Amino acid sequence: MKTVTILGATGSVGTSTLDLIEREPERFAVDALTAHCDVDGLASAARRTRARLAVVADEAHLPALRAALAGTGIETAGGASAICEAAARPVDWTMAAIVGCAGLPPVMEAVRRGGTVALANKEALVSAGALMTDAVARHKARLLPVDSEHNAIFQCYDSAAPASIRRIILTASGGPFRTWSRADMAGVTPEQAVKHPNWSMGAKISVDSATMMNKGLELIEAHHLFPIGSERIEIIVHPQSVIHSMVEYCDGSVLAQLGTPDMRTPIAHALAWPYRMDVPGEQLDFATVGRLDFEAPDPERFPALRLARAVVAGNPSASAVLNAANEIAVAAFLSRRIGFADIVAVVETVLDGYDAPAPATLDDVFAIDREARAKAEQAIKSLSRTQTSVSTNQAISN
Ligand code: NAD
Ligand code: MG
């Protein structure tokens, strides 16, 4: 029996993880499940899996959670610190599937107790960087990458002989606007941006895929997980999302991991590791796929790639800035406060001239994160002011 905790159990990755765990109840026992505020989803999952503890991050929802789980014997708790306490409980395996830097404190709790952490929550690693990988080494924890590209690299990467690796090739679908001009992308709506051509995912990562900031975050993530030098990590657009990433060795061999775009495959790999487990569903049908296409990414139409490349090669504290500003800008886009092209423009404004020492502690990371969020809000406000005055001027001249 493997004991498991799922941080972010009600999201896209969280529910895929539950799907796998619930298929093999004799193999997995659930300790804690956490969510932000989806009481119904959390309570239902806790009942089905007979979890020991269910936690909501938003304390205002704790009374509803208590009521939903009354009489089941399942413990309940609420608040961000309760999520950290849940993450600190001893289990064999923790899924880190909270979205955003909000997931960093609980991930670090799981790392500090020396656990095996399946990492979907890329924003946590992007923000904390070496502080997280150092803590993993110090506490003898293990990070198993769940992001499909990083899981693919993990499956192809010979960690015993990193010197024999020539480069890592990170594949990108290119998102829903791969072939669109910059002018056409300016009018993209949240509804269009969250519709990914190949993957079904949460709203934030879907928007990140559309701006290609997701690939930027993944470049930084790969740089921390597979430290061969960021200049040796290349990005290639592969619209079919069949090859999830590749590793090239010094003898010219290129190893790739392929599969259908189903997150249950990388999740299952991390869940069963170092063994394998069955994942039901569609098999890859090569005759139907027919062909695999590749094209160079275009940093002109997708400037997020250029920003991430500069950040990964430069000041380590800038990663936390890039991530925080992006989280704020994506939320502003989803609530229709800014346009699609403004997302990366806001991130660039916040990064512009940013210069601070590398964070020495997690508190430093949180301070950098808070400051970048405040600057992003300012940039969004001044954008809305400019847009209001432009439309007022247009109304006057009409
Ligand atoms: P999602 O929005 O579907 O789910 C997010 C989960 O986090 C939910 O359970 C939500 O309740 C919880 N949450 C949100 N804010 C929280 C907060 N402040 N405190 C505590 N919990 C909070 O997101 P997702 O698509 O499942 O993505 C989760 C993470 O996995 C992200 O970092 C994403 O980049 C990464 N990821 C997702 C996919 C995918 O296919 N969805 C693929 C690769 C990586
Ligand atoms: Mg990915």
XYZ file of C-alpha atoms and ligand atoms in Angstrom:
443
model
C 0.000 0.000 0.000
C 1.312 3.414 -0.989
C -0.037 6.305 1.087
C -0.715 9.411 -0.987
C -1.674 13.045 -0.517
C -3.005 15.207 -3.337
C -2.480 18.960 -3.082
C -4.927 20.535 -5.541
C -7.159 17.450 -5.705
C -10.085 19.187 -7.441
C -8.171 20.541 -10.446
C -7.399 19.003 -13.795
C -4.214 17.191 -12.668
C -5.738 16.423 -9.246
C -8.798 14.686 -10.712
C -6.667 12.727 -13.208
C -4.559 11.555 -10.252
C -7.697 10.524 -8.351
C -8.915 8.635 -11.414
C -5.761 6.479 -11.379
C -5.774 5.976 -7.611
C -9.432 5.001 -7.505
C -8.871 2.294 -10.103
C -6.459 0.471 -7.764
C -7.822 0.868 -4.218
C -5.787 -2.122 -3.025
C -2.580 -0.354 -4.067
C -3.142 3.221 -2.795
C -4.462 4.711 0.461
C -5.310 8.409 0.515
C -4.158 10.485 3.466
C -4.982 14.130 2.650
C -6.816 15.897 -0.181
C -6.760 19.671 -0.536
C -8.567 22.283 -2.636
C -8.982 26.021 -2.810
C -12.758 26.321 -2.358
C -14.515 23.569 -4.353
C -16.208 21.961 -1.343
C -18.434 19.636 -3.381
C -15.556 18.275 -5.467
C -13.314 17.879 -2.438
C -15.936 16.249 -0.197
C -16.983 13.849 -2.942
C -13.359 12.802 -3.609
C -12.683 12.428 0.138
C -15.739 10.189 0.582
C -14.963 8.055 -2.466
C -11.328 7.489 -1.492
C -11.973 7.333 2.284
C -9.324 10.018 2.776
C -8.253 10.748 6.339
C -8.154 14.531 5.944
C -9.761 17.131 3.644
C -8.531 20.737 3.625
C -9.862 23.898 1.952
C -7.451 26.807 1.501
C -10.226 29.371 1.802
C -11.310 29.182 5.445
C -14.705 30.702 4.654
C -15.592 27.327 3.086
C -14.615 25.235 6.113
C -18.132 25.145 7.679
C -19.557 23.871 4.365
C -16.801 21.231 4.151
C -17.511 20.116 7.739
C -21.196 19.815 6.949
C -20.502 17.882 3.731
C -18.284 15.369 5.563
C -20.257 15.129 8.829
C -20.503 11.577 10.115
C -17.802 10.196 7.800
C -14.951 10.353 10.328
C -12.883 12.315 7.795
C -10.957 15.133 9.482
C -11.433 18.626 8.040
C -9.346 21.809 8.204
C -9.153 25.208 6.519
C -6.619 27.910 5.631
C -3.265 28.125 3.867
C -1.389 26.943 6.979
C -3.660 23.876 7.243
C -2.637 22.976 3.673
C 1.026 23.181 4.750
C 0.267 20.994 7.770
C -1.426 18.461 5.491
C 1.640 18.465 3.216
C 3.911 17.885 6.216
C 2.123 14.657 7.281
C 4.191 11.562 6.505
C 3.084 9.789 3.312
C 4.864 7.790 0.627
C 3.882 10.057 -2.260
C 2.596 13.612 -2.636
C 1.068 15.060 -5.774
C 1.816 18.802 -5.985
C -1.000 19.996 -8.277
C -1.917 23.400 -6.858
C -1.759 26.085 -9.528
C 0.601 29.020 -9.052
C 3.099 30.116 -6.437
C 0.396 29.495 -3.790
C 1.597 25.887 -4.008
C 5.177 26.675 -3.017
C 4.825 26.582 0.814
C 3.132 23.136 0.905
C 5.547 21.707 -1.706
C 8.443 22.840 0.462
C 6.821 21.184 3.510
C 6.643 17.896 1.619
C 10.264 18.325 0.500
C 11.438 19.141 4.046
C 10.033 15.907 5.395
C 12.071 14.087 2.758
C 9.087 12.865 0.787
C 8.593 11.768 -2.810
C 6.926 14.688 -4.526
C 5.307 14.379 -7.945
C 5.611 17.910 -9.249
C 2.959 19.332 -11.574
C 3.045 22.759 -9.913
C 5.787 24.241 -12.128
C 5.271 27.791 -10.778
C 6.595 26.649 -7.372
C 9.884 25.436 -8.872
C 10.189 28.414 -11.221
C 9.812 30.805 -8.262
C 12.002 29.013 -5.725
C 14.552 27.570 -8.195
C 17.761 26.427 -6.519
C 16.216 26.882 -3.053
C 13.895 24.000 -3.868
C 16.444 21.740 -5.585
C 18.945 22.365 -2.738
C 16.266 21.475 -0.164
C 15.464 18.297 -2.124
C 19.124 17.254 -1.925
C 19.512 18.305 1.733
C 16.417 16.462 2.951
C 16.914 13.466 0.639
C 13.521 14.096 -0.894
C 12.713 13.116 -4.472
C 11.086 15.248 -7.148
C 9.335 13.286 -9.886
C 8.396 15.549 -12.788
C 4.759 15.282 -13.874
C 4.679 18.070 -16.441
C 4.460 15.928 -19.591
C 7.637 17.330 -21.178
C 9.712 16.966 -18.018
C 8.335 13.545 -17.360
C 9.341 12.619 -20.920
C 12.861 13.978 -20.351
C 13.040 12.135 -17.017
C 12.219 8.884 -18.849
C 14.953 9.521 -21.467
C 17.598 11.223 -19.301
C 20.519 9.191 -18.015
C 21.160 10.926 -14.696
C 24.191 8.663 -14.145
C 25.922 10.161 -17.189
C 24.752 13.755 -17.629
C 28.072 14.658 -19.304
C 27.106 12.440 -22.244
C 23.979 14.503 -22.901
C 24.353 17.011 -25.721
C 20.977 18.727 -25.499
C 17.420 18.504 -24.322
C 14.695 19.207 -26.862
C 11.555 20.501 -25.225
C 8.526 20.133 -27.491
C 5.726 22.715 -27.596
C 2.333 22.361 -29.259
C 2.402 26.067 -30.121
C -1.043 26.474 -28.512
C -4.278 27.547 -30.213
C -2.714 30.606 -31.926
C 0.368 28.941 -33.368
C -0.334 30.207 -36.882
C -1.966 33.544 -35.962
C -0.413 36.938 -36.691
C 0.315 39.320 -33.817
C -2.483 41.596 -35.063
C -5.030 38.741 -34.964
C -3.849 37.659 -31.518
C -4.528 41.140 -30.116
C -8.292 40.479 -30.178
C -8.219 36.996 -28.595
C -10.905 36.423 -25.909
C -10.540 34.337 -22.724
C -12.934 31.756 -24.246
C -10.647 31.332 -27.272
C -7.487 31.250 -25.162
C -8.612 28.474 -22.804
C -9.415 26.099 -25.702
C -6.215 24.139 -26.210
C -6.080 22.114 -29.454
C -4.600 18.948 -27.858
C -4.811 19.039 -24.052
C -7.657 19.603 -21.596
C -6.253 21.638 -18.672
C -7.008 24.274 -16.027
C -7.641 27.876 -17.158
C -4.297 29.370 -16.094
C -2.061 26.836 -17.859
C -4.307 26.961 -20.941
C -3.741 30.733 -21.213
C -0.017 30.153 -20.585
C 0.006 27.680 -23.484
C -1.715 30.230 -25.706
C 0.904 32.937 -24.959
C 3.634 30.243 -24.910
C 4.607 31.513 -21.451
C 3.964 27.898 -20.466
C 6.979 26.871 -22.555
C 8.960 29.721 -21.008
C 8.100 28.456 -17.506
C 8.947 24.926 -18.669
C 12.350 26.040 -19.943
C 13.110 27.370 -16.444
C 11.630 24.214 -14.888
C 13.823 21.998 -17.115
C 16.874 24.092 -16.260
C 16.381 23.279 -12.552
C 15.415 19.620 -12.971
C 18.080 18.735 -15.546
C 21.042 21.049 -14.931
C 22.998 20.737 -18.182
C 23.021 24.501 -18.870
C 20.009 26.375 -20.218
C 21.740 27.069 -23.535
C 21.582 23.323 -24.186
C 17.805 23.213 -23.718
C 16.081 23.885 -27.030
C 12.431 24.437 -27.764
C 10.812 23.012 -30.894
C 7.199 23.438 -31.929
C 5.531 20.089 -32.604
C 1.818 20.706 -33.209
C 0.608 17.082 -32.808
C 1.838 16.778 -29.161
C 2.819 13.138 -29.744
C 6.504 13.475 -28.835
C 6.504 14.932 -25.335
C 10.230 15.833 -25.390
C 13.620 14.396 -26.341
C 17.175 13.974 -25.097
C 20.142 13.925 -27.478
C 23.350 12.108 -26.484
C 26.922 12.837 -27.578
C 26.879 9.830 -29.954
C 23.988 11.402 -31.888
C 21.272 9.157 -30.393
C 18.057 11.054 -29.760
C 15.680 9.425 -27.274
C 12.055 10.530 -27.266
C 9.012 9.671 -25.175
C 5.772 9.463 -27.166
C 2.155 9.045 -26.202
C -1.367 10.385 -26.602
C -1.925 13.779 -24.956
C -3.336 12.327 -21.725
C -1.902 13.618 -18.433
C -2.698 10.290 -16.818
C 0.389 8.828 -18.555
C 2.999 11.082 -16.863
C 0.991 11.023 -13.609
C 0.921 7.206 -13.680
C 4.645 7.128 -14.403
C 5.303 9.211 -11.281
C 2.720 7.313 -9.215
C 4.118 3.858 -9.955
C 7.787 4.867 -10.280
C 10.163 2.997 -10.365
C 7.575 0.516 -11.671
C 4.753 0.947 -14.193
C 0.981 0.808 -13.923
C -1.909 0.414 -16.370
C -3.548 3.496 -17.801
C -6.773 2.757 -19.653
C -7.661 4.819 -22.687
C -6.693 5.499 -26.236
C -3.515 3.903 -27.554
C -1.266 5.879 -29.831
C -2.287 4.946 -33.389
C 0.600 5.871 -35.666
C -1.341 5.301 -38.896
C -3.979 7.791 -37.724
C -1.340 10.260 -36.552
C 0.221 9.876 -40.022
C 3.002 12.410 -39.652
C 4.933 14.353 -37.062
C 5.663 18.009 -37.839
C 8.227 20.343 -36.336
C 8.881 24.048 -36.690
C 11.111 26.615 -35.039
C 9.365 28.719 -32.374
C 8.756 32.367 -33.250
C 9.855 34.688 -30.408
C 8.504 37.691 -32.341
C 4.908 36.512 -32.219
C 5.465 34.789 -28.849
C 7.696 37.186 -26.883
C 7.226 35.128 -23.695
C 9.898 32.780 -25.081
C 12.382 35.636 -25.385
C 11.643 36.829 -21.821
C 12.029 33.359 -20.308
C 15.263 32.757 -22.216
C 16.711 36.024 -20.866
C 15.544 35.232 -17.332
C 16.963 31.708 -17.238
C 20.356 32.931 -18.427
C 20.444 35.921 -16.080
C 19.483 36.913 -12.546
C 17.988 33.929 -10.610
C 15.538 36.117 -8.688
C 13.988 37.290 -11.974
C 12.268 33.890 -12.406
C 10.046 34.608 -9.406
C 9.295 38.042 -10.879
C 8.398 36.601 -14.272
C 6.127 34.019 -12.659
C 4.350 36.414 -10.272
C 3.766 39.090 -12.919
C 2.448 36.419 -15.279
C 0.024 35.044 -12.672
C -1.410 38.534 -12.116
C -1.558 39.327 -15.839
C -3.289 36.015 -16.699
C -5.888 36.614 -13.966
C -6.461 40.161 -15.322
C -6.908 38.776 -18.848
C -9.349 36.089 -17.661
C -11.401 38.770 -15.886
C -11.274 40.904 -19.075
C -9.287 43.735 -17.529
C -6.527 43.512 -20.157
C -6.176 42.134 -23.673
C -4.346 38.961 -24.710
C -1.228 40.743 -25.996
C -1.084 42.763 -22.764
C -0.311 39.637 -20.697
C 3.302 39.329 -21.814
C 3.633 43.131 -22.121
C 2.804 43.420 -18.395
C 5.397 40.764 -17.547
C 7.985 42.583 -19.638
C 7.202 45.922 -17.933
C 7.638 44.362 -14.484
C 10.882 42.626 -15.505
C 12.281 45.744 -17.169
C 15.354 46.915 -15.254
C 14.705 44.383 -12.475
C 17.853 43.779 -10.502
C 18.027 42.165 -7.071
C 20.270 39.595 -5.431
C 19.347 35.921 -5.717
C 16.900 34.907 -2.952
C 18.705 33.309 0.001
C 15.582 32.122 1.796
C 11.980 31.276 0.986
C 10.928 34.525 2.682
C 13.059 36.359 0.108
C 11.159 34.528 -2.644
C 7.804 35.529 -1.129
C 8.973 39.162 -0.838
C 10.071 39.179 -4.506
C 6.769 37.535 -5.464
C 4.683 40.131 -3.531
C 6.589 43.071 -4.976
C 6.269 41.760 -8.542
C 2.513 41.226 -8.058
C 2.112 44.830 -6.863
C 4.119 46.122 -9.844
C 2.060 44.012 -12.239
C -1.164 45.447 -10.763
C 0.249 48.954 -11.283
C 1.168 48.145 -14.886
C -2.353 46.782 -15.467
C -3.934 49.923 -13.982
C -1.844 52.212 -16.145
C -2.709 50.063 -19.204
C -6.441 50.376 -18.437
C -6.007 54.157 -17.988
C -4.246 54.407 -21.370
C -6.917 52.271 -23.013
C -9.738 54.347 -21.455
C -8.161 57.585 -22.640
C -7.580 56.121 -26.146
C -11.224 55.016 -26.420
C -12.413 58.382 -25.001
C -10.293 60.192 -27.607
C -11.670 57.930 -30.323
C -15.234 58.617 -29.141
C -14.511 62.361 -29.227
C -12.965 62.252 -32.704
C -15.879 60.107 -33.973
P -6.543 23.670 -12.032
O -6.859 25.114 -12.027
O -7.421 22.748 -12.797
O -6.466 23.139 -10.517
C -5.745 23.818 -9.540
C -5.919 23.170 -8.172
O -5.260 24.013 -7.212
C -7.375 23.051 -7.710
O -7.534 21.891 -6.925
C -7.557 24.291 -6.834
O -8.583 24.131 -5.873
C -6.195 24.415 -6.187
N -5.858 25.796 -5.822
C -5.972 26.902 -6.599
N -5.555 27.981 -5.921
C -5.188 27.567 -4.688
C -4.683 28.223 -3.532
N -4.493 29.546 -3.495
N -4.395 27.470 -2.443
C -4.604 26.138 -2.453
N -5.087 25.459 -3.516
C -5.372 26.166 -4.624
O -5.039 23.545 -12.526
P -4.342 22.323 -13.291
O -4.524 22.488 -14.744
O -4.707 21.034 -12.639
O -2.804 22.647 -13.005
C -2.219 22.427 -11.741
C -0.707 22.610 -11.858
O -0.205 21.597 -12.727
C -0.292 23.942 -12.491
O 0.895 24.372 -11.919
C -0.057 23.591 -13.953
O 0.871 24.428 -14.577
C 0.484 22.174 -13.825
N 0.252 21.339 -15.004
C -1.011 21.078 -15.415
C -1.227 20.290 -16.545
C -2.623 19.957 -17.014
O -2.767 19.176 -17.940
N -3.675 20.496 -16.420
C -0.123 19.793 -17.242
C 1.154 20.083 -16.784
C 1.341 20.847 -15.656
Mg 3.847 20.765 -20.038
